[in-house]
XYZ file of C-alpha atoms in Angstrom:
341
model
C -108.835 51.848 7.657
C -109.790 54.944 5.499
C -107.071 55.987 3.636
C -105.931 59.257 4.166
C -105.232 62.119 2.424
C -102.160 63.645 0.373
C -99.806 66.323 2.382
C -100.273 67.066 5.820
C -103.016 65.271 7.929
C -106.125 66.713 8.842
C -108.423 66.768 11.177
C -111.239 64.929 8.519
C -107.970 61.864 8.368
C -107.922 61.737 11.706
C -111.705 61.226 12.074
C -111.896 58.542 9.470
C -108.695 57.160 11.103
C -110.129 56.577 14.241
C -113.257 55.899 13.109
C -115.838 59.056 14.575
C -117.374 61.869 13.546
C -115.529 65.023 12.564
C -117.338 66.726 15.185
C -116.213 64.218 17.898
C -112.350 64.564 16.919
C -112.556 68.189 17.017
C -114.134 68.717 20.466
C -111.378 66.306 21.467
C -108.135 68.436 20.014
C -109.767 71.198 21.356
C -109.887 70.368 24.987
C -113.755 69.968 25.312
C -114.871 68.298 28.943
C -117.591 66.465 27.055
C -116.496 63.279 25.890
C -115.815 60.221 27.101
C -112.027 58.766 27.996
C -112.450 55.968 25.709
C -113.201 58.260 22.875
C -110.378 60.688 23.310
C -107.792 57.803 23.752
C -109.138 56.898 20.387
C -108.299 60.098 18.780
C -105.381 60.719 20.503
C -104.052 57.400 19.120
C -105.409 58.027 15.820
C -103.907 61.331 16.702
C -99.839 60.121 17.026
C -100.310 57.393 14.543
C -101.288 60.005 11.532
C -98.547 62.837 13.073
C -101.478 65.414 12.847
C -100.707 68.899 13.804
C -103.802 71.307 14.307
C -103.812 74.198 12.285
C -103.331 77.157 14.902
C -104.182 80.208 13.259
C -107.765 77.901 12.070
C -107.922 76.680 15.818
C -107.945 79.943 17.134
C -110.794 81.680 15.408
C -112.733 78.664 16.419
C -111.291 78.462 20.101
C -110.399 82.557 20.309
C -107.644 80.848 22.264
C -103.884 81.737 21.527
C -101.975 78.190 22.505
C -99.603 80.397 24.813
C -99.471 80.501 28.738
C -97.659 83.118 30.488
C -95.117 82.018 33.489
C -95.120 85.751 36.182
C -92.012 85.915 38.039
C -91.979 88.575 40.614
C -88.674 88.779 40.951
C -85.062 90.596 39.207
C -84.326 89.382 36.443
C -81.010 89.032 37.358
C -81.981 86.916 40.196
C -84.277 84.503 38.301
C -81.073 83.380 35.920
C -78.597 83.306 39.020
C -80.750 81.474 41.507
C -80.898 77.853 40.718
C -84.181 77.293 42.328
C -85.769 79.731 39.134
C -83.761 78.372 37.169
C -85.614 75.061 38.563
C -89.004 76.385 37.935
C -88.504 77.515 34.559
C -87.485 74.311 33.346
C -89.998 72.368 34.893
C -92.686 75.207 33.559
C -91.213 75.069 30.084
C -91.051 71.249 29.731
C -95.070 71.008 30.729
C -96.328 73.700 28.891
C -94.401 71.854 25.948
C -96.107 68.561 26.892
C -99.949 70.293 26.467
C -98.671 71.707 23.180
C -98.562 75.108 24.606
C -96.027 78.380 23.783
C -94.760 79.723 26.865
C -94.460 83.212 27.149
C -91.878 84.525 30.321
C -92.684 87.692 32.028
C -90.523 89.212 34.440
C -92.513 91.803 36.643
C -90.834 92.882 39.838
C -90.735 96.982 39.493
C -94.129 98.797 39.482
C -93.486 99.811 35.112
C -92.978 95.971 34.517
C -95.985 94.818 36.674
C -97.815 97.517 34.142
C -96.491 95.940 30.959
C -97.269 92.706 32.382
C -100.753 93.382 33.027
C -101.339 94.915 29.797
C -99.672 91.890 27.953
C -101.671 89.373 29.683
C -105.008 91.773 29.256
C -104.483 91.848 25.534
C -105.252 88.560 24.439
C -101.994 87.723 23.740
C -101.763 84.879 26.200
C -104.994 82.225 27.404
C -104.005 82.072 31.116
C -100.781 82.437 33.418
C -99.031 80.699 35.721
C -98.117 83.536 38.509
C -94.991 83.026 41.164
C -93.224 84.329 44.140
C -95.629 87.877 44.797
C -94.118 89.415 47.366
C -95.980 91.406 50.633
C -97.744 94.821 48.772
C -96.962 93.288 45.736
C -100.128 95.364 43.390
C -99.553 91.795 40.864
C -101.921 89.295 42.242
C -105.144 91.740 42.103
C -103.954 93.412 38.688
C -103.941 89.510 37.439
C -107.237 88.856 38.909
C -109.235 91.483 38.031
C -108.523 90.450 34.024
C -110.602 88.000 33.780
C -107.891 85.184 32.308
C -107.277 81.767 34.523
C -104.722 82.587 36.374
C -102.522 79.907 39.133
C -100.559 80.638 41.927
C -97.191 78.921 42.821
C -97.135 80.236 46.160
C -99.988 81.983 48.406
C -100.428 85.457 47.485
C -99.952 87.686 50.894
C -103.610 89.186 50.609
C -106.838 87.734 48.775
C -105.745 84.358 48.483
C -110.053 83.268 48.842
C -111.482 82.100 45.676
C -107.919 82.195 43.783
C -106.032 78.599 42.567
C -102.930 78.141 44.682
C -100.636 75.540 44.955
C -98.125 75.934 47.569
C -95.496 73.638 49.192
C -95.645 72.744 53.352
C -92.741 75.151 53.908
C -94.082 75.653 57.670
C -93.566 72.144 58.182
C -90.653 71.646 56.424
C -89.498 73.989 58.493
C -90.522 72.088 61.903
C -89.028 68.759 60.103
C -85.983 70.351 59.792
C -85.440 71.752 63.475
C -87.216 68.850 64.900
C -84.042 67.022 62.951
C -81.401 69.278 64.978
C -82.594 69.011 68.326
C -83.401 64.730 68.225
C -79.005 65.202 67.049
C -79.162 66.913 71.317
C -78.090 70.467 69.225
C -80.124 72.936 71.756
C -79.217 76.737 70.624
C -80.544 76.205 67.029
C -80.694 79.860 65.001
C -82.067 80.175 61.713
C -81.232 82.122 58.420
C -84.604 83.035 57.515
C -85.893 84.744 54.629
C -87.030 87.970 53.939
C -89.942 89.049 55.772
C -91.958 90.355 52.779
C -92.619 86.772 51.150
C -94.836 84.191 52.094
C -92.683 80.738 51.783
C -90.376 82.922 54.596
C -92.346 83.563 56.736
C -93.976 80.462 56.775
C -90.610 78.832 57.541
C -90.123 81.276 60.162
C -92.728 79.953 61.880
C -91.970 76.317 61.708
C -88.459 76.921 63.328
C -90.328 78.863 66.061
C -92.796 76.289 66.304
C -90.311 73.343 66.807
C -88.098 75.801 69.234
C -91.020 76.303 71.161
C -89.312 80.182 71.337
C -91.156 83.407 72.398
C -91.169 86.477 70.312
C -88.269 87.670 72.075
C -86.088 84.904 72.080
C -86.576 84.312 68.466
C -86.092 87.674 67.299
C -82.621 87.218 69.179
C -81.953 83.870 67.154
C -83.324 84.693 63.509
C -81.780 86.816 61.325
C -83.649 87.640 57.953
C -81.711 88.119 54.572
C -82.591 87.784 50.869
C -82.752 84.122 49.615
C -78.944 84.555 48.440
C -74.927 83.122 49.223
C -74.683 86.688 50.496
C -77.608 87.129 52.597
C -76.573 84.026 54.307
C -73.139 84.428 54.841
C -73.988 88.111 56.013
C -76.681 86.431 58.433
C -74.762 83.725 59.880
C -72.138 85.965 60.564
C -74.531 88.323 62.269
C -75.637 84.851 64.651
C -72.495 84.035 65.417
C -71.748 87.844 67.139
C -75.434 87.368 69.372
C -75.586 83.700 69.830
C -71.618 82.570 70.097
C -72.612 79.167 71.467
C -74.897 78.440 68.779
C -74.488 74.077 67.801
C -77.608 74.455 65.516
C -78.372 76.126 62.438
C -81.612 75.807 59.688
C -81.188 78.032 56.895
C -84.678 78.734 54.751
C -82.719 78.059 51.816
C -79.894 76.015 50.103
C -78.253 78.924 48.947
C -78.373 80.427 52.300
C -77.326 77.289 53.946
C -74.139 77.682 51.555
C -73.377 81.060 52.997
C -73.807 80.294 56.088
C -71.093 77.426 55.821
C -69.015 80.024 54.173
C -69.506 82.106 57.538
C -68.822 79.393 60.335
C -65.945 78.228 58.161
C -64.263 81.619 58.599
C -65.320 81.658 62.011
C -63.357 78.475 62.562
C -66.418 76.190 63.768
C -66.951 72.805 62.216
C -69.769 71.455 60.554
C -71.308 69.063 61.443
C -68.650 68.108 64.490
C -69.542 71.902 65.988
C -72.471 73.129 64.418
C -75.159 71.196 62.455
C -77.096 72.734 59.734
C -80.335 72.487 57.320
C -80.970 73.691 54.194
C -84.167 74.153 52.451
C -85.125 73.521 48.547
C -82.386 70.388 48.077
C -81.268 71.978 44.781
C -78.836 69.220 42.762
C -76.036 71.874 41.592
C -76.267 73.180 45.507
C -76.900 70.582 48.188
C -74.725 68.141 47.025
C -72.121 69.831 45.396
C -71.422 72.191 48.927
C -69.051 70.867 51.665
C -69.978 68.948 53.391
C -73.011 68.233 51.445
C -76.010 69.641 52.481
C -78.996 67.979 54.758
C -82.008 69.864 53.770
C -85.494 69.378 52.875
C -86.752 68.737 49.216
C -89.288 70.512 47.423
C -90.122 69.882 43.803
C -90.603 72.663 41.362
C -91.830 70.058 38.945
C -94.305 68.769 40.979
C -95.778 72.254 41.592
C -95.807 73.267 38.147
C -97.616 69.832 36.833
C -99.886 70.754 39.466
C -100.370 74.538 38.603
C -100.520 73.276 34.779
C -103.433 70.825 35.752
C -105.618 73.087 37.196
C -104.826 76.055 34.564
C -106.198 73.723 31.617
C -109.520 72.802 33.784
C -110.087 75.946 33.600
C -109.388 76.601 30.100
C -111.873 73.739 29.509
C -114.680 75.414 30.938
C -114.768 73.115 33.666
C -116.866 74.394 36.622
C -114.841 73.711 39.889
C -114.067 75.339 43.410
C -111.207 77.279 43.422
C -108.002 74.671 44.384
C -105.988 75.758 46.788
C -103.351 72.667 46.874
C -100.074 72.456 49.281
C -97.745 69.567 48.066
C -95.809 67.758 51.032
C -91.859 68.188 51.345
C -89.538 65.558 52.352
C -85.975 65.309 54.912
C -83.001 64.578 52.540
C -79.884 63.624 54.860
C -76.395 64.071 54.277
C -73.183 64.825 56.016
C -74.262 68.812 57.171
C -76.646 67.393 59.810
C-alpha cells in the first residue's frame, strides 16, 4: 500500500491507494459512464477508507458542474410546510440528494413572478439539473424548465407535453379503483368521493379510478364527487356538501389522507358512524395522518421516497452523459387496512 500523503487526501492518494491510474480515479469521482463496476468499487473503497473529499471549486472547472440539484414545488409555500405529504417529499428529496453528495437547492414557484425567478435561477448555472413536482393544469413551469436545456425530472405527469420528458408518477388511477373496489366487496353501494382539484393531474387521475370501479356515467358522478383542494378544509367542506345530495351515502374514498380527515370531521358532526355507517378511504397513508385519525385510516400507500430515488436515478444518468429514451416510470401503490374501512 502506497503511503499517502500529509493533510487532506487527494485524489493522486486515492489512486495509489487503490492501485490505478490517476486518470481512472478521476473519471470515477466524477460520474463518468466509462468504466467498469469492478473498477469503481475499487475506488470507491479506496475512496471511504482514505476519507477523501473532492475539491469542489477544482471539480467544477473540470466538470462546469455545480454539485447542486434544484427540488420545483408548484405549490404555496405555506402549503408545502403544512401538508405532511411535502413535508414527505422534501425529506425523502433532501436525504438522496445528500446520499450522491449533492447541495439541494428548494424553489418554491407557484405565482407567475416566482415561476420567473425560478426559471432564471435554474437558467443561470447555478444548479446542474432539477427535480420538478406537482405542475398544475396551465401551469407555464414545465415548458419554461424544458426549454433550458438542464436535465430536468418530473414527480408527477405534467398536464401538456409530457412526450420525450422523464416522469415518474405513482398508479393513482388505480389506486383509486383499489380503493372503491375495497368499499363495494364491504356490500357499501352509494360510494361518493372527495376528489381533488380538477386542475392537477394525480386528481384527476383518481377521479377516474372511482368512476371506473363505480361503473358511473358523467351524470351520476358529477352528482357523487365533489372537488376541493387537497386540505382538512376542503374535505370537511366536501363531505359536508355529499351528505346534503347523497343523504344515504354508506361509502366514501377521499383522494387524500388529509381529506379523508375532514371528511370524518364532517360525518362526525353529521352524527353518522364510521365504519358501522359509512366506510371510508384515504389516499397517500401519511404516518402523522392515517394512523393517528379516529378511527385510523384505511387508505392506499404511496411512497415519496420511492419516487424521489427514482427521479434521483434517472437525473444523474443524465448528468453522466448517458444516452437513453426518455423514462417515463409509474411506481405501483398498495391497500393499507385499518379500522375506517
Amino acid at each position: 500500500m502506497a503511503e499517502r500523503s500529509a493533510g487532506r487526501p487527494t485524489l493522486e492518494d486515492v489512486a495509489a491507494h487503490a492501485g490505478i491510474s490517476r486518470a481512472t480515479v478521476s473519471r470515477v469521482v466524477n460520474g463518468a459512464s466509462r468504466v467498469s463496476e469492478q473498477t469503481r468499487l475499487t475506488v470507491q473503497r479506496a475512496v471511504e477508507e482514505l476519507g477523501y473529499r473532492p475539491n469542489q471549486a477544482a471539480r467544477s472547472l473540470v466538470t462546469r458542474r455545480t454539485g447542486t440539484l434544484a427540488v420545483v414545488l408548484s405549490e404555496p409555500g405555506e402549503k408545502l410546510f403544512e401538508d405532511p405529504f411535502f413535508a414527505a417529499v422534501i425529506r425523502a428529496a433532501h436525504h438522496e440528494l445528500s446520499t450522491v453528495d449533492a447541495q439541494m437547492a428548494l424553489l418554491i414557484a407557484r405565482s407567475p413572478a416566482e415561476v420567473e425567478r425560478a426559471v432564471r435561477f435554474l437558467g443561470s448555472g447555478h444548479t446542474d439539473g432539477a427535480l420538478v413536482f406537482t405542475p398544475r393544469r396551465g401551469d407555464p413551469l414545465p415548458g419554461a424548465v424544458r426549454s433550458l436545456g438542464i436535465p430536468v425530472v418530473f414527480g408527477g405527469r405534467p398536464w401538456r407535453g409530457g412526450r420525450g420528458l422523464d416522469v415518474v408518477s405513482v398508479a393513482n388511477e388505480a389506486g383509486a379503483t383499489q380503493a372503491t373496489r375495497l368499499l363495494l366487496s364491504l356490500g357499501r353501494k352509494r360510494i361518493v368521493t372527495v376528489c381533488g382539484p380538477s386542475d392537477q393531474a394525480a386528481a384527476v387521475d383518481r377521479l377516474t379510478g372511482w368512476r371506473v370501479a363505480m361503473e358511473l356515467g358523467p351524470d351520476q358522478a358529477a352528482q357523487w364527487s365533489e372537488p376541493a383542494e387537497f386540505n382538512l378544509e376542503g374535505g370537511e367542506r366536501a363531505m359536508t356538501e355529499l351528505l346534503r345530495r347523497v343523504p344515504d351515502l354508506d361509502g366514501v374514498f377521499a383522494a387524500s389522507d388529509l381529506m379523508a380527515v375532514g371528511a370524518l370531521r364532517a360525518l362526525h358532526a353529521a352524527g353518522r358512524r364510521v365504519p358501522e355507517d359509512v366506510a371510508v378511504v384515504g389516499f397517500d397513508d401519511l404516518p402523522s395522518v392515517a394512523q393517528q385519525s379516529q378511527p385510523s385510516l384505511t387508505t392506499i400507500r404511496q411512497d415519496p421516497g420511492a419516487q424521489v430515488r427514482e427521479m434521483v436515478a434517472i437525473l444523474r444518468e443524465r448528468l453522466r452523459g448517458n444516452e437513453v429514451r426518455p423514462r417515463n416510470r409509474m411506481l405501483p401503490v398498495e391497500l393499507i387496512r385499518r379500522e375506517s374501512a
